[in-house]
Tab-separated table of C-alpha atoms in Angstrom:
chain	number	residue	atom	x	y	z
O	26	UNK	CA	188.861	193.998	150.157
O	27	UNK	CA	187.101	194.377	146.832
O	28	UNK	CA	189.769	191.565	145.721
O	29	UNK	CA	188.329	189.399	148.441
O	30	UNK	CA	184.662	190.239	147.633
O	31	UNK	CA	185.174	189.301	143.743
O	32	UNK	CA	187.277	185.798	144.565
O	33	UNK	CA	183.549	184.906	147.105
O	34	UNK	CA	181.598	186.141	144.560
O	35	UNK	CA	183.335	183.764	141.784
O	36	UNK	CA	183.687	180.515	144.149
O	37	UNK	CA	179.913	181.343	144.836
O	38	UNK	CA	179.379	181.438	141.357
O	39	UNK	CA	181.117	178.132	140.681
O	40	UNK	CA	179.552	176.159	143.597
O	41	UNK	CA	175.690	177.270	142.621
O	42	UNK	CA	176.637	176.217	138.776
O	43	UNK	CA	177.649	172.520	140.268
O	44	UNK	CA	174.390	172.730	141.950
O	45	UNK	CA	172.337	173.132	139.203
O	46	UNK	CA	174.647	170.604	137.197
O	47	UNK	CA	174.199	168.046	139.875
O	48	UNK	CA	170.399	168.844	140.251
O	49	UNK	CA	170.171	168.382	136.094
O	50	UNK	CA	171.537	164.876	136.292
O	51	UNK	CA	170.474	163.379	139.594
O	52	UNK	CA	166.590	164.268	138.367
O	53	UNK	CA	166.638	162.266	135.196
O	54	UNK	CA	168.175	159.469	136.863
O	55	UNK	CA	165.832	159.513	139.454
O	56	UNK	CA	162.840	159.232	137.062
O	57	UNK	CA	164.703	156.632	134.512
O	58	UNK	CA	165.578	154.252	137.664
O	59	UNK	CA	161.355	154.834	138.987
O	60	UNK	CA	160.308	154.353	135.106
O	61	UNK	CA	162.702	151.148	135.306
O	62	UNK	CA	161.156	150.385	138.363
O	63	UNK	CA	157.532	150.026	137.733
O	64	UNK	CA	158.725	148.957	134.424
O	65	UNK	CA	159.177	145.427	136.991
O	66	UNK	CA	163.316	145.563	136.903
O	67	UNK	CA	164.701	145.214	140.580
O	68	UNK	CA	168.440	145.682	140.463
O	69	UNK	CA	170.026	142.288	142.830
O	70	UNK	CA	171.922	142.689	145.679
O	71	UNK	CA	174.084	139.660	145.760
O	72	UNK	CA	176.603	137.790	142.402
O	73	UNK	CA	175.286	139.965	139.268
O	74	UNK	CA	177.038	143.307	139.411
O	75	UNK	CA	175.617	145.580	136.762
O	76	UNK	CA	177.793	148.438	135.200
O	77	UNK	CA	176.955	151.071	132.741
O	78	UNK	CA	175.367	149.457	129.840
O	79	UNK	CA	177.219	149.986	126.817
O	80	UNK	CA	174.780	152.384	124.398
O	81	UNK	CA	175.817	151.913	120.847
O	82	UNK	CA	174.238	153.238	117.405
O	83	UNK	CA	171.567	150.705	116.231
O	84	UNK	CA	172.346	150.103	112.883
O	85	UNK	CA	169.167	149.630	111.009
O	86	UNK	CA	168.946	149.831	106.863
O	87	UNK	CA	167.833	153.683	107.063
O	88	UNK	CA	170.803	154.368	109.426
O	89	UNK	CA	173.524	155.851	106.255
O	90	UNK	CA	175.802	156.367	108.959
O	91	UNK	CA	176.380	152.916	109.808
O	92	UNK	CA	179.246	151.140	108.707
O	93	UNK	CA	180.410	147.444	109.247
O	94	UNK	CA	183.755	148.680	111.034
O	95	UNK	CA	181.667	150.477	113.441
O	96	UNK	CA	179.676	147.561	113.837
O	97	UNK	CA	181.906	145.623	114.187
O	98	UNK	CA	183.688	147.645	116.785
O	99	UNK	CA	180.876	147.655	118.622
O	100	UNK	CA	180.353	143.887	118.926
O	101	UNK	CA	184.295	143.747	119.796
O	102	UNK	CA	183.592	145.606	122.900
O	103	UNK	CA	180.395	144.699	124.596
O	104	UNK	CA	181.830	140.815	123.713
O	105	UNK	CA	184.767	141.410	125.468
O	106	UNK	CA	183.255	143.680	128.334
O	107	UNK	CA	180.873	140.349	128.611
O	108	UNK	CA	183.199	137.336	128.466
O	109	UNK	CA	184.957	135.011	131.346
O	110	UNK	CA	187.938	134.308	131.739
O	111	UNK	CA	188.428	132.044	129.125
O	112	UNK	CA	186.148	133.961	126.600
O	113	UNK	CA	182.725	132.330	126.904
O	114	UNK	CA	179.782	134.674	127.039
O	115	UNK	CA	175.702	133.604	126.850
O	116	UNK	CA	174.354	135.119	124.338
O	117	UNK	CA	170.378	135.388	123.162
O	118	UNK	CA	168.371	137.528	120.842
O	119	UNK	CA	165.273	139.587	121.358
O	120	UNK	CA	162.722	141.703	119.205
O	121	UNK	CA	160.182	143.790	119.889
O	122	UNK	CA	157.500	141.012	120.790
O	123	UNK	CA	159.683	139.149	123.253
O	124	UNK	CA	160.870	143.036	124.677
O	125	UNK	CA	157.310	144.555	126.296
O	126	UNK	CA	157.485	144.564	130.223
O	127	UNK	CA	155.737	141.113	131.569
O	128	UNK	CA	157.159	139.198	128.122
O	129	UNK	CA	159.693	137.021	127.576
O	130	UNK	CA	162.286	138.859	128.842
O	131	UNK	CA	161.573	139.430	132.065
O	132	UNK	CA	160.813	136.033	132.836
O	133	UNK	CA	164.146	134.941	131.247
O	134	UNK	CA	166.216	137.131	133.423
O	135	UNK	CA	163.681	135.775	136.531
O	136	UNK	CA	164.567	132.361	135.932
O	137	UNK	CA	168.680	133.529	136.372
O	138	UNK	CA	168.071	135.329	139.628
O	139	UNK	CA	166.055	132.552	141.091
O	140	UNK	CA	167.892	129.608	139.965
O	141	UNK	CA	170.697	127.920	141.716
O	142	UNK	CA	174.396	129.460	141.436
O	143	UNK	CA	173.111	131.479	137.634
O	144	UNK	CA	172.468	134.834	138.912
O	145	UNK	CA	176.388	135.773	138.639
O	146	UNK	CA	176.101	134.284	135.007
O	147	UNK	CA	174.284	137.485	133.967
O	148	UNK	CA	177.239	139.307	133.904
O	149	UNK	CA	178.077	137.403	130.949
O	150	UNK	CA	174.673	137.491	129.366
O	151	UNK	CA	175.346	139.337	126.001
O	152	UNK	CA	171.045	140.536	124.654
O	153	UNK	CA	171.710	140.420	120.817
O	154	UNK	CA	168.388	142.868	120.042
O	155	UNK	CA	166.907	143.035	116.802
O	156	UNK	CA	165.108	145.727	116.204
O	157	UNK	CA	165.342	149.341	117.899
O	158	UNK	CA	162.424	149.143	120.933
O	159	UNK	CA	163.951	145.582	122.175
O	160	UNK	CA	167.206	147.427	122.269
O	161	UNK	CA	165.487	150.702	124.360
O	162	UNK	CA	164.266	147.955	126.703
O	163	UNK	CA	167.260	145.941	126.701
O	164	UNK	CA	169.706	148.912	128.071
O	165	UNK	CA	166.643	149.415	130.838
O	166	UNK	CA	166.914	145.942	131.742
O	167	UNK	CA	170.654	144.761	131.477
O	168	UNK	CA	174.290	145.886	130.948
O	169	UNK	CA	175.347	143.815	127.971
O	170	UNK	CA	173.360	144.992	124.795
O	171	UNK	CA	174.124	144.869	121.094
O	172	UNK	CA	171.551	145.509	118.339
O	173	UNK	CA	171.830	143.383	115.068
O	174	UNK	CA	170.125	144.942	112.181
O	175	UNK	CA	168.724	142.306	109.143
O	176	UNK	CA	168.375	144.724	105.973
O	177	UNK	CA	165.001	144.523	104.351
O	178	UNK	CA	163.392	142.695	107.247
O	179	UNK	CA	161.510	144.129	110.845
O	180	UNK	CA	161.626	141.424	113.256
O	181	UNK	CA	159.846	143.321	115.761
O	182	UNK	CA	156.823	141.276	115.216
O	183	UNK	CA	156.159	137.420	116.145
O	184	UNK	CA	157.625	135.516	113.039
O	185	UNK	CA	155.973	131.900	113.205
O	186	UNK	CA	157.441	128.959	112.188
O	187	UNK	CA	158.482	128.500	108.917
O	188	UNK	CA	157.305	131.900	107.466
O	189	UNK	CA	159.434	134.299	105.096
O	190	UNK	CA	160.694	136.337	108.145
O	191	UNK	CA	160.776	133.407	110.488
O	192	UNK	CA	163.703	131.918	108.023
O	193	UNK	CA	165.755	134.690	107.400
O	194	UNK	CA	165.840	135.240	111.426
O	195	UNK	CA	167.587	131.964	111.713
O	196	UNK	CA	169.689	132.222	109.131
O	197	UNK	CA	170.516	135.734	110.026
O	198	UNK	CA	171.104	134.172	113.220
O	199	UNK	CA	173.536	131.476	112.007
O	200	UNK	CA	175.533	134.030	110.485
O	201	UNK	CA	176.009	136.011	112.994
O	202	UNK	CA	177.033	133.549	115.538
O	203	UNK	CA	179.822	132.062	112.968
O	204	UNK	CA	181.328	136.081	113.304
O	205	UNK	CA	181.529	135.337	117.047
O	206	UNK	CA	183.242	132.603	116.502
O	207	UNK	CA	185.560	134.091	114.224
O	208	UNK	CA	186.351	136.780	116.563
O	209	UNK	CA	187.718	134.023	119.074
O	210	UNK	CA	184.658	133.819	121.579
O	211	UNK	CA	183.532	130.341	122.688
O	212	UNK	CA	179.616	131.130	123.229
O	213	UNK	CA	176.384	129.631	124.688
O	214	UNK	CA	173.332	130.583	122.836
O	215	UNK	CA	169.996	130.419	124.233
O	216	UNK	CA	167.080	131.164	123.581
O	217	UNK	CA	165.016	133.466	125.452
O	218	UNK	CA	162.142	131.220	126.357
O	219	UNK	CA	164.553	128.759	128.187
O	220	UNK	CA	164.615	129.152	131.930
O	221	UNK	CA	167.812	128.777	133.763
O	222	UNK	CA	167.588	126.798	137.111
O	223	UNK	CA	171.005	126.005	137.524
O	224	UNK	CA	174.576	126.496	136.263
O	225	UNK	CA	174.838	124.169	132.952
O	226	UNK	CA	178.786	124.083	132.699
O	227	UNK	CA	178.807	121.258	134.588
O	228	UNK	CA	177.204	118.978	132.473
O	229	UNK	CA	178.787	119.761	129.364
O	230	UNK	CA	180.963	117.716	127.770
O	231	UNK	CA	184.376	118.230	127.877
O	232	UNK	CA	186.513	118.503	124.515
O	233	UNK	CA	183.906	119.178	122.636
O	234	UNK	CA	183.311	121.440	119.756
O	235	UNK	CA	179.179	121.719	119.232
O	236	UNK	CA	176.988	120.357	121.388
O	237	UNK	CA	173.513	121.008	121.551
O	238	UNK	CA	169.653	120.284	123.538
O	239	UNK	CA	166.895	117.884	121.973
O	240	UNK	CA	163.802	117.894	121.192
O	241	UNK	CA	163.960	114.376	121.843
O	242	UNK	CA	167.158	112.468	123.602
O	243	UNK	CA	167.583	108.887	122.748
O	244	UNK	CA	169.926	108.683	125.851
O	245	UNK	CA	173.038	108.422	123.767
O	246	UNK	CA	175.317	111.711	123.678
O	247	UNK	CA	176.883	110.510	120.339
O	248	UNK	CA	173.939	109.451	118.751
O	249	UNK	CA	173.121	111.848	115.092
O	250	UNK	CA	169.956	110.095	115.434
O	251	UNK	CA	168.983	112.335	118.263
O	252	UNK	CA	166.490	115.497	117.800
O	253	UNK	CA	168.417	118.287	118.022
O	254	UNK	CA	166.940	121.920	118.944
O	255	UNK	CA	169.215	124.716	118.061
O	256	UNK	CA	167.508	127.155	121.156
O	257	UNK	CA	170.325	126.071	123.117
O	258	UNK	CA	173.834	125.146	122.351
O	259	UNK	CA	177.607	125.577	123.518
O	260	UNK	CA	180.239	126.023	121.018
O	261	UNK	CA	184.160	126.489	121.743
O	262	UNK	CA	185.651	128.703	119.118
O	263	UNK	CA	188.502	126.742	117.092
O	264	UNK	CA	189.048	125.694	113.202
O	265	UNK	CA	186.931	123.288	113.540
O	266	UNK	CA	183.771	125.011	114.860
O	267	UNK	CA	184.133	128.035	112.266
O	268	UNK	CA	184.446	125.572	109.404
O	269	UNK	CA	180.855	124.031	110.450
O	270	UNK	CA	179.301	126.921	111.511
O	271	UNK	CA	180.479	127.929	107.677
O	272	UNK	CA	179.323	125.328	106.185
O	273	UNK	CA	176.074	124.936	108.104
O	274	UNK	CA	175.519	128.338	106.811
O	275	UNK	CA	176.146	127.552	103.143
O	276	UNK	CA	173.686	124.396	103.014
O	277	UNK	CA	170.770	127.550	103.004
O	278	UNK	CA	171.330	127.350	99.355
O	279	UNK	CA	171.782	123.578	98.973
O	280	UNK	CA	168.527	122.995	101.165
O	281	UNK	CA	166.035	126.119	100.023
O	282	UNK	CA	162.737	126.752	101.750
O	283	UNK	CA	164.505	125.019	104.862
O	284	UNK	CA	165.220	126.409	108.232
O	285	UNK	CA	168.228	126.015	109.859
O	286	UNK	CA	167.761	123.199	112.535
O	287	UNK	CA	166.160	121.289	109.396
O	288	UNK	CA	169.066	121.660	107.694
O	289	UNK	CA	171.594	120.699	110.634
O	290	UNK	CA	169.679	117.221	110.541
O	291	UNK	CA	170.658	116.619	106.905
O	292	UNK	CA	174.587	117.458	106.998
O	293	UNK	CA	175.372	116.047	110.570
O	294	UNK	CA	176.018	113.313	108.667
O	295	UNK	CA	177.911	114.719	106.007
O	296	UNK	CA	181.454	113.525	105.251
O	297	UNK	CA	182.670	117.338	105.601
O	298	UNK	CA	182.069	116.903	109.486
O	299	UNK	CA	184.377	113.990	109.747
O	300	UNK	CA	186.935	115.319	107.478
O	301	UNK	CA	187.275	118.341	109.698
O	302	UNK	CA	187.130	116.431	112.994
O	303	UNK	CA	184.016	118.622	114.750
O	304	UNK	CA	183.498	116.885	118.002
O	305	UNK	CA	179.576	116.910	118.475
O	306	UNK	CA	177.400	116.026	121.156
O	307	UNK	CA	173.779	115.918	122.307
O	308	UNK	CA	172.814	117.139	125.314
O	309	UNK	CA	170.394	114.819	127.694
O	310	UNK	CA	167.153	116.476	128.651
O	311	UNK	CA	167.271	115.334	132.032
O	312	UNK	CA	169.591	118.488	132.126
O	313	UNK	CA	168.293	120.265	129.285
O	314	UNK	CA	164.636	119.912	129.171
O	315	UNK	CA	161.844	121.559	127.675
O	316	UNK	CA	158.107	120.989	127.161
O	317	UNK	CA	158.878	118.519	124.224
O	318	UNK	CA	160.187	116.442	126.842
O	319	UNK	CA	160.477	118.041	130.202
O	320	UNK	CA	163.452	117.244	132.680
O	321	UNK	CA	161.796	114.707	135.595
O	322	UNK	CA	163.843	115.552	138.065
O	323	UNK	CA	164.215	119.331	139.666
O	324	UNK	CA	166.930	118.296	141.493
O	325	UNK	CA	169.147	118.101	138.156
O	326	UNK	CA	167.408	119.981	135.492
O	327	UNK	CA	169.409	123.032	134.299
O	328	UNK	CA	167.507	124.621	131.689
O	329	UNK	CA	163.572	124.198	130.485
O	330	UNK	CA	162.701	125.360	126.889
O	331	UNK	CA	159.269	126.147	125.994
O	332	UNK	CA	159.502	124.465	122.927
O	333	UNK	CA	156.846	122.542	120.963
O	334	UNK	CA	154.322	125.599	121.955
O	335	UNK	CA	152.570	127.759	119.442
O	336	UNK	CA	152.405	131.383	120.068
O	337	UNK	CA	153.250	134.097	122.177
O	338	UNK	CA	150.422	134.012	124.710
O	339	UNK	CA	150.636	129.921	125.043
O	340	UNK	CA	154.227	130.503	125.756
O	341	UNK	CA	153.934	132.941	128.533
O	342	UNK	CA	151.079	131.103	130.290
O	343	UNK	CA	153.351	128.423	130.455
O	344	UNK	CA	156.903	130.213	131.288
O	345	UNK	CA	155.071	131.306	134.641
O	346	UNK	CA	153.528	128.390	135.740
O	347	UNK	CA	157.161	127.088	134.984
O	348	UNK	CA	158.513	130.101	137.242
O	349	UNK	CA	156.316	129.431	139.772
O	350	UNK	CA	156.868	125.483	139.897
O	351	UNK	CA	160.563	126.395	140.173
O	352	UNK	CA	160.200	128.506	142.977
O	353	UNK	CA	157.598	126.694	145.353
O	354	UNK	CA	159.946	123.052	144.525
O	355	UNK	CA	163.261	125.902	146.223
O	356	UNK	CA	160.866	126.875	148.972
O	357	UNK	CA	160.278	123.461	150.103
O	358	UNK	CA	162.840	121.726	152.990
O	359	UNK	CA	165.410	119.614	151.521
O	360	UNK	CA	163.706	116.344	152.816
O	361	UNK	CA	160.761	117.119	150.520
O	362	UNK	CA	162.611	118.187	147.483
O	363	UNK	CA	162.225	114.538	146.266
O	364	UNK	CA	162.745	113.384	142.382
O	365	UNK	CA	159.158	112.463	141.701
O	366	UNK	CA	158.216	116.339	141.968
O	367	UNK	CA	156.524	116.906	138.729
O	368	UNK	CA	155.886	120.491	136.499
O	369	UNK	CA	152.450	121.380	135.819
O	370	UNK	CA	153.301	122.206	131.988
O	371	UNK	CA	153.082	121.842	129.300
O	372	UNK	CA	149.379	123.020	129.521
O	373	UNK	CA	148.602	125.947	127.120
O	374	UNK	CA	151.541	124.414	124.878
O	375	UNK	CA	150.631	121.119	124.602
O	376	UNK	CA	150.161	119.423	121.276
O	377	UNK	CA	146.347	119.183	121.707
O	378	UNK	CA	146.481	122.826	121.773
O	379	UNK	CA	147.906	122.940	118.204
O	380	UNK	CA	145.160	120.844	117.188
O	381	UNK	CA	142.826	123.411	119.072
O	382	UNK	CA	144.083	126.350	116.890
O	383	UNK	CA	142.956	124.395	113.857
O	384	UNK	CA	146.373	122.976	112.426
O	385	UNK	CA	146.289	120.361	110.438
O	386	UNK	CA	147.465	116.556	111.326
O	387	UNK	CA	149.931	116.493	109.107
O	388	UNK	CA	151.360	119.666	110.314
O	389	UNK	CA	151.008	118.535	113.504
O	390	UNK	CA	152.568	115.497	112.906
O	391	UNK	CA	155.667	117.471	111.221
O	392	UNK	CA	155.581	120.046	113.977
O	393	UNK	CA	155.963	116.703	116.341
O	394	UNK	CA	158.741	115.165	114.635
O	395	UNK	CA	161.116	118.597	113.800
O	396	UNK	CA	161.971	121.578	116.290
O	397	UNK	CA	158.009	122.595	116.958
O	398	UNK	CA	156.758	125.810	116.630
O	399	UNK	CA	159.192	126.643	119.479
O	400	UNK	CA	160.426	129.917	118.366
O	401	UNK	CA	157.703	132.534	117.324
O	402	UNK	CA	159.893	135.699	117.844
C-alpha cells in the first residue's frame, strides 16, 4: 500500500512539474504573439505558411565570437530553408529606420498579402537586416531572417544618397549578393520600398543572366542605353553572373566616390561583359514601375518603386497612398477595372518637392538623370 501511495505521489509530482512547464512557456508566447499583435503583424490564413523563424547570432564588429564559418553557416541555412524549387529566393535588406512598426516594412509585406497570386512568395522572402533592432523586428515579423554586419559602419540610421555610409551600404550590398551567387542561389533582390501587386516571374525574360528595372525604359529590353535602377533585379546563378557580379564589384576602385548603379552604367558596356557572354536585360516599367515613371496600367503592373523620392517621411506618405490605390482599383468589379485607372503619386516625392527642400538645380538635374534619391536607408 505504501508502494502504491509513493508511485501516486511521484506521477503527481511529475504531472504538476509539466504544469508549471507548460504554464512557463504558453505565458510568454501569449504576450510575444499580443506584443506582435499590436505591434500591427496579423499572421494570414491562406498561401504564406510561416514556420519558426530561424534566430541566429548577429554578428556585429564587437561580437569576438563571430566567425565567417559561422556566418556563413548561417546564411547556408536560412537560404536554403527559403528557396524554391529551383533555388530562387527574394531577398531585401532592412535597418533600423526602415524596421519601426508603421515603416517600410510593414507596408512592404502589405503590398505581398494584398497583391495578386504574391502572398505565397513570402515564404521565399529572405530579410537581409543590418543592424541588430531591424533584426529583433524582423524575427517578429517574418520567418526568413539573416543579419549582415558592415564593420566600422551603423546603418541603423537613414543614409542619403551619395553620403559616406550611403556608399559603403551599396557596395556592402554588392558584395554580399555576389556570395549568394557563389553559393548556387539564383535571387531576386528588391528593395523594400517596392510594392508587390502581382507575381513578376512571368514577365521575366527567359535565358537570361541579369536583368534589371529602370528608372527610365526606352521600350527596348536590349537597349544599354536604358536607366537602370539596381532596387530591383533577377539574377540566375551561373559563371557568367558571378564573373559580373565580380567585376561590378571591383570597378569601386576603378570608379571612386561612385555608387554602385553609377558604376553599372559605365561597364555595361565594357568588353569584359561580352567576352564572358552575360545575357542582360531591362525590364519595362509597364511591369516594373515606380514613381520615376509609374506603370499606367493596374491591370499589368507588378511592382511600384518609390524611387526618385527624398526622405523617409516623403516615402511613406507616398507608399500608402500607393497601398491604398492598389486596394480600392481590387475592390472595384472587373468591368470597372479599366486601363486608364491612374495612381495618385508621386505627390510628397515628386521632383518639385526636391526643389522644396532647397536642393540645388543642378543636383536636381543629376538626381533626375541617375537612380534619384531612391534609397535613403
Amino acid at each position: 500500500m505504501l508502494t502504491n501511495f509513493s508511485t501516486k505521489a511521484a506521477v503527481f509530482g511529475r504531472t504538476i512539474t509539466a504544469a508549471v512547464f507548460l504554464t512557463a512557456v504558453a505565458f510568454p508566447c501569449y504576450f510575444m504573439y499580443r506584443a506582435a499583435e499590436s505591434a500591427g503583424f496579423q499572421i494570414p490564413f491562406h498561401d504564406y505558411h510561416p514556420r519558426s523563424p530561424h534566430i541566429f547570432p548577429l554578428l556585429l564588429p564587437d561580437d569576438d565570437s563571430a566567425t565567417s564559418d559561422s556566418e556563413e553557416y548561417s546564411l547556408e541555412r536560412v537560404l536554403k530553408d527559403a528557396s524554391m524549387q529551383d533555388n530562387t529566393v527574394i531577398l531585401t535588406t532592412l535597418n533600423e529606420a526602415w524596421a519601426a512598426p508603421r515603416s517600410v516594412v510593414d507596408l512592404f509585406l502589405e503590398s505581398f498579402r494584398t497583391g495578386e497570386h504574391t502572398r505565397s512568395l513570402l515564404n521565399h522572402l529572405v530579410i537581409i537586416s543590418l543592424d541588430r533592432k531591424a533584426f529583433s523586428r524582423c524575427l517578429l515579423v517574418h520567418m526568413h531572417c539573416y543579419a549582415l554586419a558592415t564593420e566600422g559602419v551603423d546603418f541603423s540610421h537613414e543614409a542619403y544618397f551619395m553620403t559616406p555610409d550611403y556608399l559603403k551600404m551599396m557596395w556592402r550590398r554588392i558584395n554580399f549578393l555576389e556570395s549568394v551567387l557563389e553559393m548556387g542561389y539564383n535571387f531576386i533582390f528588391t528593395d523594400a520600398d517596392i510594392m508587390w501587386f502581382r507575381d513578376p516571374f512571368p514577365h521575366f525574360h527567359p535565358n537570361t543572366d541579369f536583368q534589371i528595372a529602370c528608372d527610365h525604359f526606352s521600350g527596348d529590353s536590349s537597349d544599354l542605353e536604358n536607366r537602370p535602377n539596381g532596387g530591383f533585379k533577377f539574377v540566375r546563378s551561373n559563371n557568367r553572373s558571378i564573373e559580373f557580379y565580380r567585376f561590378w564589384y571591383s570597378s569601386r576602385e576603378t570608379y571612386p566616390g561612385l555608387h554602385d548603379q553609377d558604376v553599372l552604367n559605365r561597364i555595361k558596356n565594357d568588353s569584359f561583359i561580352r567576352e564572358i557572354g552575360l545575357k542582360m536585360r531591362f525590364l519595362d516599367t509597364a511591369y516594373f514601375g515606380g514613381f520615376c515613371e509609374p506603370s499606367k496600367d493596374l491591370n499589368q503592373v507588378c511592382t511600384m518603386h518609390a524611387n526618385c523620392c527624398f526622405g523617409l517621411d516623403s516615402k511613406l506618405h507616398d507608399l500608402r497612398i500607393l497601398l491604398e490605390d492598389w486596394k480600392l482599383f481590387m475592390s472595384l468589379p472587373p468591368s470597372l477595372k479599366s486601363s486608364d485607372s491612374s495612381w495618385r503619386v508621386p505627390e510628397s516625392c515628386s521632383l518639385d518637392s526636391l526643389r522644396h527642400f532647397g536642393i540645388a538645380e543642378d543636383d536636381v538635374e543629376q538626381f533626375n538623370n541617375s537612380e534619384g534619391l531612391n534609397r535613403t536607408l
